[in-house]
Amino acid sequence: MRIFISTGEVSGDLQGSLLIAALKRQAAAASLELEIVALGGEKMLEAGATLLGNTSSIGSMGILESLPYILPTLKVQRQAIAYLKQNPPDLVVLIDYMGPNLGIGTYLQQHLPQVPVVYYIAPQEWVWAVNVRNTARIVSFTDKLLAIFPEEARYFREKGAKVSWVGHPLVDRIQNAPSRQEARAKLGITPEQTAIALLPASRRQELKYLLPVIFQAAQTVQAKLPEVHFWIPLSLEIYRQPIEQAIERYGLRATVVSNQQQKEVFAAADFAITKSGTVNLELALLNVPQVVVYRLNPISVWIARKILKGSIPFASPPNLVLMKPIVPEFLQEQATPENITQAVMELLLNPERIQQTLADYDQMRQCLGEVGVCDRAAQEILQMLPNNS
């Protein structure tokens, strides 16, 4: 049985790899032979997929920001469609990655209607549905939508999709995270040291818009807390050089580690200053208090606010799960070094605030489903295979 999986960016690659591992486990248990062909990244390759194209660094947030990626994205989309035309798979799984996946889904609906399409982790239309047309397209070409958030399941079900809520895959991922003691020992963090994780970038644009404000805030925090040391796990190795140069420029006591050590850094950290994204959930599930920051090109923001009339209740996933401000987030004009520093110090030095954050994290965790998310998703997907239903 051949399954085609399409996703992009660093987080899609991670989710895809977790799903592939679960698909292989479930297929082995059912004595099924599986071949997985994909658009994704290194992690999916390691999990056993044949990659048609590496999409882990083709991605952006915002309108102007996405312009440099239009051609690479179209190229990858065309490659995928050409492949599907020549080798129709038994089933297609789309993971997030809205632009390319809308194109691939529409192509399948028109030219390969017999191939079942599963959307796992739908684009966050349920958060900022500026464009109801996109929601309608997703619903029209998707045979089954596997939702990871309760709110996402409700939104797409109301719009007419066939939905199963499976829970969030990170619930599984953190099961094998090291304990705080193990992680700190492995990284050589002494008990009196305050370890702060800095997560400035998983996309090229974030080096420009987020890294300077996050590093300026870190500089001030370092001046106030002499025992602090920063840890920066790279999302992609290509960011090592610009990040190391910035550490020197801002005079930070910081250690850069590879993506493989991200889990250790998260488990060991006392705190995190981070971009908005999936990492916020991972930190929350590991009980790390955090301050979340996001900035786009001002013109993109102006277009979104004035012309598209877009407004979002929250940006970071922990706040979106409960639709309440669990973690402080500073977006656009609010994302200043002063605001970030103030929030970090208020949280770090206030045990009551930390306790409140941990209690909110606990409540959030209840909404993310039971362990076994990836296996549940894999079972749902395998049941959709033509001779398996």
Coordinates of C-alpha atoms in Angstrom, one line a residue:
M1 CA 0.0 0.0 0.0
R2 CA 1.4 3.4 -0.9
I3 CA 0.6 6.4 1.2
F4 CA 1.6 9.9 0.1
I5 CA 2.2 12.5 2.9
S6 CA 2.5 16.2 2.2
T7 CA 3.8 18.8 4.8
G8 CA 6.2 21.6 5.1
E9 CA 8.3 23.6 7.6
V10 CA 10.1 22.4 10.7
S11 CA 7.0 21.6 12.8
G12 CA 5.3 19.7 9.9
D13 CA 8.4 17.6 9.5
L14 CA 8.3 16.7 13.2
Q15 CA 4.6 15.8 13.1
G16 CA 5.0 13.9 9.9
S17 CA 7.9 11.8 11.4
L18 CA 5.8 10.9 14.5
L19 CA 2.9 9.9 12.3
I20 CA 5.2 7.7 10.0
A21 CA 6.6 5.9 13.0
A22 CA 3.0 5.2 14.2
L23 CA 1.8 4.1 10.7
K24 CA 4.7 1.6 10.5
R25 CA 3.8 0.2 13.9
Q26 CA 0.1 -0.1 13.1
A27 CA 0.8 -1.6 9.6
A28 CA 3.2 -4.2 11.1
A29 CA 0.5 -5.2 13.6
A30 CA -2.0 -5.6 10.8
S31 CA 0.5 -7.4 8.5
L32 CA 0.3 -4.6 5.9
E33 CA 3.2 -3.6 3.6
L34 CA 3.5 0.2 3.5
E35 CA 5.5 2.4 1.2
I36 CA 5.5 6.1 2.3
V37 CA 6.4 8.8 -0.2
A38 CA 6.4 12.4 1.1
L39 CA 7.1 16.1 0.9
G40 CA 8.8 16.8 4.2
G41 CA 12.2 17.1 5.9
E42 CA 15.1 15.2 7.5
K43 CA 13.0 13.8 10.4
M44 CA 10.5 12.2 8.0
L45 CA 13.4 10.8 6.0
E46 CA 14.9 9.2 9.1
A47 CA 11.4 7.8 10.0
G48 CA 11.4 5.9 6.7
A49 CA 9.8 8.0 4.1
T50 CA 11.0 8.5 0.5
L51 CA 11.3 12.3 0.1
L52 CA 10.1 13.8 -3.2
G53 CA 11.2 17.3 -2.0
N54 CA 12.6 18.8 1.2
T55 CA 10.1 21.4 2.4
S56 CA 11.3 22.0 6.0
S57 CA 12.8 25.4 5.1
I58 CA 10.2 26.5 2.6
G59 CA 7.8 28.4 4.7
S60 CA 6.8 31.8 6.1
M61 CA 4.1 33.6 8.0
G62 CA 2.6 36.8 6.6
I63 CA 1.9 38.2 3.2
L64 CA 5.1 40.0 2.1
E65 CA 7.1 37.3 3.9
S66 CA 5.7 34.6 1.7
L67 CA 6.7 36.2 -1.6
P68 CA 10.2 34.7 -1.8
Y69 CA 8.7 31.3 -1.3
I70 CA 6.0 31.4 -4.0
L71 CA 8.3 29.9 -6.7
P72 CA 9.9 27.2 -4.5
T73 CA 6.4 26.3 -3.2
L74 CA 4.9 26.1 -6.7
K75 CA 7.8 24.0 -7.9
V76 CA 7.3 21.5 -5.0
Q77 CA 3.6 21.5 -5.6
R78 CA 4.1 20.8 -9.3
Q79 CA 6.6 18.0 -8.5
A80 CA 4.1 16.4 -6.1
I81 CA 1.2 16.6 -8.6
A82 CA 3.4 15.2 -11.4
Y83 CA 4.3 12.3 -9.1
L84 CA 0.7 11.7 -8.1
K85 CA -0.4 11.7 -11.8
Q86 CA 2.2 9.0 -12.7
N87 CA 1.9 7.0 -9.5
P88 CA -1.6 7.4 -7.9
P89 CA -1.2 6.4 -4.3
D90 CA -3.7 4.3 -2.3
L91 CA -4.2 7.2 0.2
V92 CA -3.0 10.8 0.7
V93 CA -2.4 12.5 4.1
L94 CA -2.1 16.3 4.2
I95 CA -0.5 17.9 7.3
D96 CA -1.1 21.6 7.8
Y97 CA 1.0 23.5 5.1
M98 CA -2.0 25.3 3.7
G99 CA -0.9 26.8 0.3
P100 CA 0.6 23.7 -1.3
N101 CA -1.9 21.3 0.4
L102 CA -4.9 23.2 -0.9
G103 CA -3.4 22.9 -4.4
I104 CA -2.7 19.1 -4.0
G105 CA -6.1 18.5 -2.4
T106 CA -7.9 20.3 -5.2
Y107 CA -5.9 18.4 -7.9
L108 CA -6.8 15.0 -6.2
Q109 CA -10.5 16.0 -6.0
Q110 CA -10.6 16.8 -9.7
H111 CA -8.3 14.1 -11.2
L112 CA -8.0 11.3 -8.7
P113 CA -11.4 11.3 -6.9
Q114 CA -11.0 7.6 -6.0
V115 CA -8.0 8.3 -3.8
P116 CA -9.1 9.0 -0.1
V117 CA -7.7 12.2 1.4
V118 CA -7.1 12.6 5.1
Y119 CA -6.3 16.0 6.5
Y120 CA -4.3 15.6 9.8
I121 CA -3.7 18.9 11.7
A122 CA -5.7 21.2 9.5
P123 CA -4.5 24.8 8.8
Q124 CA -5.6 27.1 11.7
E125 CA -8.6 28.4 9.8
W126 CA -10.6 27.9 13.0
V127 CA -8.4 30.6 14.7
W128 CA -8.3 33.3 12.0
A129 CA -10.9 32.3 9.4
V130 CA -10.3 35.4 7.3
N131 CA -11.1 33.4 4.2
V132 CA -14.1 31.0 4.5
R133 CA -13.4 29.9 0.9
N134 CA -10.3 28.1 2.2
T135 CA -12.4 26.3 4.8
A136 CA -14.9 25.3 2.2
R137 CA -12.1 23.9 -0.1
I138 CA -10.6 21.9 2.7
V139 CA -14.0 20.4 3.6
S140 CA -14.8 19.6 -0.1
F141 CA -11.7 17.5 -0.9
T142 CA -11.1 15.9 2.5
D143 CA -12.7 12.5 3.2
K144 CA -11.7 12.6 6.8
L145 CA -10.2 15.3 9.0
L146 CA -8.2 14.3 12.1
A147 CA -8.3 17.2 14.5
I148 CA -5.7 17.8 17.2
F149 CA -7.6 20.5 19.1
P150 CA -11.2 20.2 20.4
E151 CA -12.0 23.7 19.0
E152 CA -10.6 22.7 15.6
A153 CA -12.8 19.6 15.6
R154 CA -15.9 21.6 16.5
Y155 CA -15.2 24.3 13.8
F156 CA -14.7 21.9 10.9
R157 CA -17.6 19.6 12.0
E158 CA -19.9 22.6 11.9
K159 CA -18.6 23.4 8.4
G160 CA -19.6 19.9 7.2
A161 CA -16.4 17.9 7.5
K162 CA -16.2 14.3 8.7
V163 CA -14.1 14.8 11.7
S164 CA -12.3 12.6 14.3
W165 CA -10.6 14.3 17.3
V166 CA -7.5 12.3 18.0
G167 CA -5.7 14.6 20.4
H168 CA -2.3 16.4 20.1
P169 CA 0.7 14.4 19.0
L170 CA 3.1 16.3 21.3
V171 CA 1.3 14.5 24.2
D172 CA 3.1 11.4 22.9
R173 CA 6.4 13.1 22.1
I174 CA 7.0 14.3 25.7
Q175 CA 6.4 10.8 27.1
N176 CA 10.1 10.0 26.4
A177 CA 11.5 13.4 27.5
P178 CA 14.2 13.1 30.1
S179 CA 13.6 14.2 33.7
R180 CA 14.7 17.7 34.7
Q181 CA 17.6 16.2 36.8
E182 CA 18.8 14.0 33.9
A183 CA 18.6 16.8 31.4
R184 CA 20.4 19.3 33.6
A185 CA 23.1 16.7 34.3
K186 CA 23.6 15.9 30.6
L187 CA 23.9 19.5 29.7
G188 CA 26.1 20.3 32.7
I189 CA 23.8 22.8 34.3
T190 CA 24.6 23.4 37.9
P191 CA 21.8 23.6 40.5
E192 CA 22.4 27.4 41.1
Q193 CA 22.3 28.2 37.4
T194 CA 19.1 29.7 35.9
A195 CA 18.7 28.0 32.5
I196 CA 16.6 30.0 30.0
A197 CA 15.8 28.6 26.6
L198 CA 15.8 31.1 23.7
L199 CA 13.8 30.1 20.6
P200 CA 14.2 32.9 18.1
A201 CA 13.7 31.3 14.8
S202 CA 12.4 28.3 12.8
R203 CA 11.9 30.4 9.6
R204 CA 14.4 32.6 7.8
Q205 CA 12.2 35.8 8.4
E206 CA 12.3 35.3 12.1
L207 CA 16.1 35.9 12.3
K208 CA 15.3 39.4 11.0
Y209 CA 12.1 40.2 12.9
L210 CA 12.4 38.3 16.2
L211 CA 16.0 37.5 17.0
P212 CA 17.0 41.2 17.7
V213 CA 14.2 41.8 20.2
I214 CA 14.6 38.4 21.9
F215 CA 18.4 38.9 22.2
Q216 CA 18.1 42.5 23.5
A217 CA 15.7 41.3 26.2
A218 CA 18.1 38.4 27.0
Q219 CA 20.9 41.0 27.3
T220 CA 18.9 43.0 29.9
V221 CA 17.8 39.8 31.8
Q222 CA 21.5 38.7 31.9
A223 CA 22.5 42.1 33.5
K224 CA 19.8 41.6 36.2
L225 CA 20.5 37.9 36.9
P226 CA 24.2 37.1 37.0
E227 CA 23.5 33.3 37.4
V228 CA 21.6 33.1 34.1
H229 CA 22.8 31.0 31.1
F230 CA 20.9 30.9 27.8
W231 CA 20.4 27.7 25.8
I232 CA 19.5 27.9 22.1
P233 CA 18.5 24.7 20.3
L234 CA 18.7 25.2 16.5
S235 CA 15.6 24.3 14.5
L236 CA 17.7 24.1 11.3
E237 CA 21.5 23.8 11.2
I238 CA 21.6 26.7 8.6
Y239 CA 20.8 29.2 11.3
R240 CA 23.8 28.3 13.4
Q241 CA 26.1 31.0 12.0
P242 CA 23.7 34.0 12.2
I243 CA 22.7 33.0 15.7
E244 CA 26.3 32.5 16.9
Q245 CA 27.2 35.9 15.4
A246 CA 24.3 37.5 17.2
I247 CA 25.3 35.9 20.6
E248 CA 28.7 37.6 20.2
R249 CA 27.1 40.9 19.2
Y250 CA 24.8 41.0 22.2
G251 CA 27.5 39.6 24.6
L252 CA 25.2 36.7 25.8
R253 CA 26.3 33.8 27.9
A254 CA 24.7 31.3 25.7
T255 CA 25.2 27.8 24.3
V256 CA 23.9 26.8 20.9
V257 CA 23.0 23.1 20.5
S258 CA 21.6 21.0 17.6
N259 CA 18.0 20.2 17.1
Q260 CA 18.6 16.7 18.5
Q261 CA 19.2 18.2 21.9
Q262 CA 16.1 20.4 21.9
K263 CA 14.2 17.9 24.2
E264 CA 17.0 18.0 26.8
V265 CA 17.1 21.8 26.7
F266 CA 13.3 22.0 27.2
A267 CA 13.3 19.5 30.0
A268 CA 16.2 21.3 31.8
A269 CA 15.0 24.9 31.3
D270 CA 13.7 27.1 34.1
F271 CA 12.2 29.5 31.6
A272 CA 11.9 30.2 27.9
I273 CA 11.7 33.3 25.7
T274 CA 10.2 32.0 22.5
K275 CA 8.7 32.7 19.1
S276 CA 5.1 31.7 18.7
G277 CA 4.6 28.2 17.4
T278 CA 4.3 24.5 18.2
V279 CA 7.3 24.8 20.6
N280 CA 5.1 26.8 23.0
L281 CA 3.0 23.6 23.5
E282 CA 6.0 21.4 24.0
L283 CA 7.4 23.8 26.6
A284 CA 3.9 24.0 28.3
L285 CA 3.7 20.1 28.4
L286 CA 7.1 20.1 30.1
N287 CA 6.0 22.8 32.6
V288 CA 8.4 25.5 31.4
P289 CA 7.1 29.0 32.1
Q290 CA 7.5 31.1 28.9
V291 CA 7.0 34.5 27.3
V292 CA 5.9 34.4 23.6
V293 CA 6.9 36.9 21.0
Y294 CA 5.9 37.4 17.3
R295 CA 6.6 40.1 14.7
L296 CA 6.0 40.3 11.0
N297 CA 6.8 42.9 8.3
P298 CA 4.7 46.0 9.3
I299 CA 3.2 46.1 5.8
S300 CA 1.9 42.5 6.1
V301 CA 0.3 43.4 9.4
W302 CA -1.3 46.5 8.0
I303 CA -2.8 44.5 5.1
A304 CA -4.1 41.9 7.5
R305 CA -5.7 44.4 9.8
K306 CA -7.0 46.9 7.4
I307 CA -7.8 45.0 4.2
L308 CA -8.4 41.4 5.3
K309 CA -9.9 42.6 8.6
G310 CA -8.0 39.8 10.3
S311 CA -7.9 39.6 14.1
I312 CA -6.7 36.7 16.2
P313 CA -7.7 36.1 19.8
F314 CA -4.3 34.6 20.6
A315 CA -1.2 33.6 18.7
S316 CA 0.4 30.9 20.9
P317 CA -1.1 27.4 21.0
P318 CA -1.3 27.1 24.9
N319 CA -3.5 30.2 24.9
L320 CA -5.6 29.0 21.9
V321 CA -6.3 25.6 23.6
L322 CA -8.2 27.3 26.5
M323 CA -8.9 30.6 24.7
K324 CA -7.3 32.4 27.7
P325 CA -4.0 34.1 28.4
I326 CA -2.0 31.3 30.1
V327 CA 1.3 32.7 28.8
P328 CA 2.2 36.3 28.2
E329 CA 2.4 37.0 24.4
F330 CA 3.7 40.2 22.8
L331 CA 2.8 40.7 19.1
Q332 CA 4.0 43.3 16.7
E333 CA 4.2 46.8 18.3
Q334 CA 4.0 45.1 21.8
A335 CA 7.0 42.9 21.1
T336 CA 9.6 45.3 22.6
P337 CA 12.7 44.3 24.6
E338 CA 11.4 46.3 27.5
N339 CA 8.0 44.5 27.6
I340 CA 9.6 41.1 27.2
T341 CA 12.2 41.8 30.0
Q342 CA 9.5 43.0 32.3
A343 CA 7.3 39.9 31.7
V344 CA 10.3 37.6 32.2
M345 CA 11.3 39.2 35.5
E346 CA 7.8 39.4 36.8
L347 CA 7.3 35.7 36.2
L348 CA 10.7 34.4 37.2
L349 CA 10.8 36.2 40.5
N350 CA 7.2 35.6 41.4
P351 CA 6.5 32.0 42.7
E352 CA 2.7 32.6 42.8
R353 CA 2.7 33.6 39.1
I354 CA 4.7 30.5 38.3
Q355 CA 2.2 28.3 40.3
Q356 CA -0.7 29.9 38.4
T357 CA 1.0 29.1 35.1
L358 CA 1.6 25.5 36.0
A359 CA -2.0 25.1 37.1
D360 CA -3.2 26.6 33.8
Y361 CA -0.8 24.2 31.9
D362 CA -2.4 21.3 33.8
Q363 CA -5.9 22.5 32.7
M364 CA -4.6 22.9 29.1
R365 CA -3.1 19.3 29.2
Q366 CA -6.6 17.9 29.9
C367 CA -7.8 19.3 26.6
L368 CA -5.1 17.7 24.5
G369 CA -6.3 14.1 24.7
E370 CA -4.8 10.8 26.1
V371 CA -1.4 9.4 25.3
G372 CA -1.5 7.3 22.0
V373 CA -2.5 10.2 19.7
C374 CA -0.2 9.1 16.8
D375 CA -1.4 5.5 17.0
R376 CA -5.0 6.6 17.0
A377 CA -4.3 8.8 14.0
A378 CA -2.5 6.0 12.2
Q379 CA -5.4 3.5 12.9
E380 CA -7.9 6.0 11.5
I381 CA -5.7 6.5 8.4
L382 CA -5.1 2.8 7.7
Q383 CA -8.9 2.2 8.0
M384 CA -9.4 4.5 5.1
L385 CA -7.2 2.4 2.8
P386 CA -9.3 1.0 0.0
N387 CA -9.3 -2.7 0.9
N388 CA -9.1 -2.0 4.6
S389 CA -12.4 -0.3 5.3

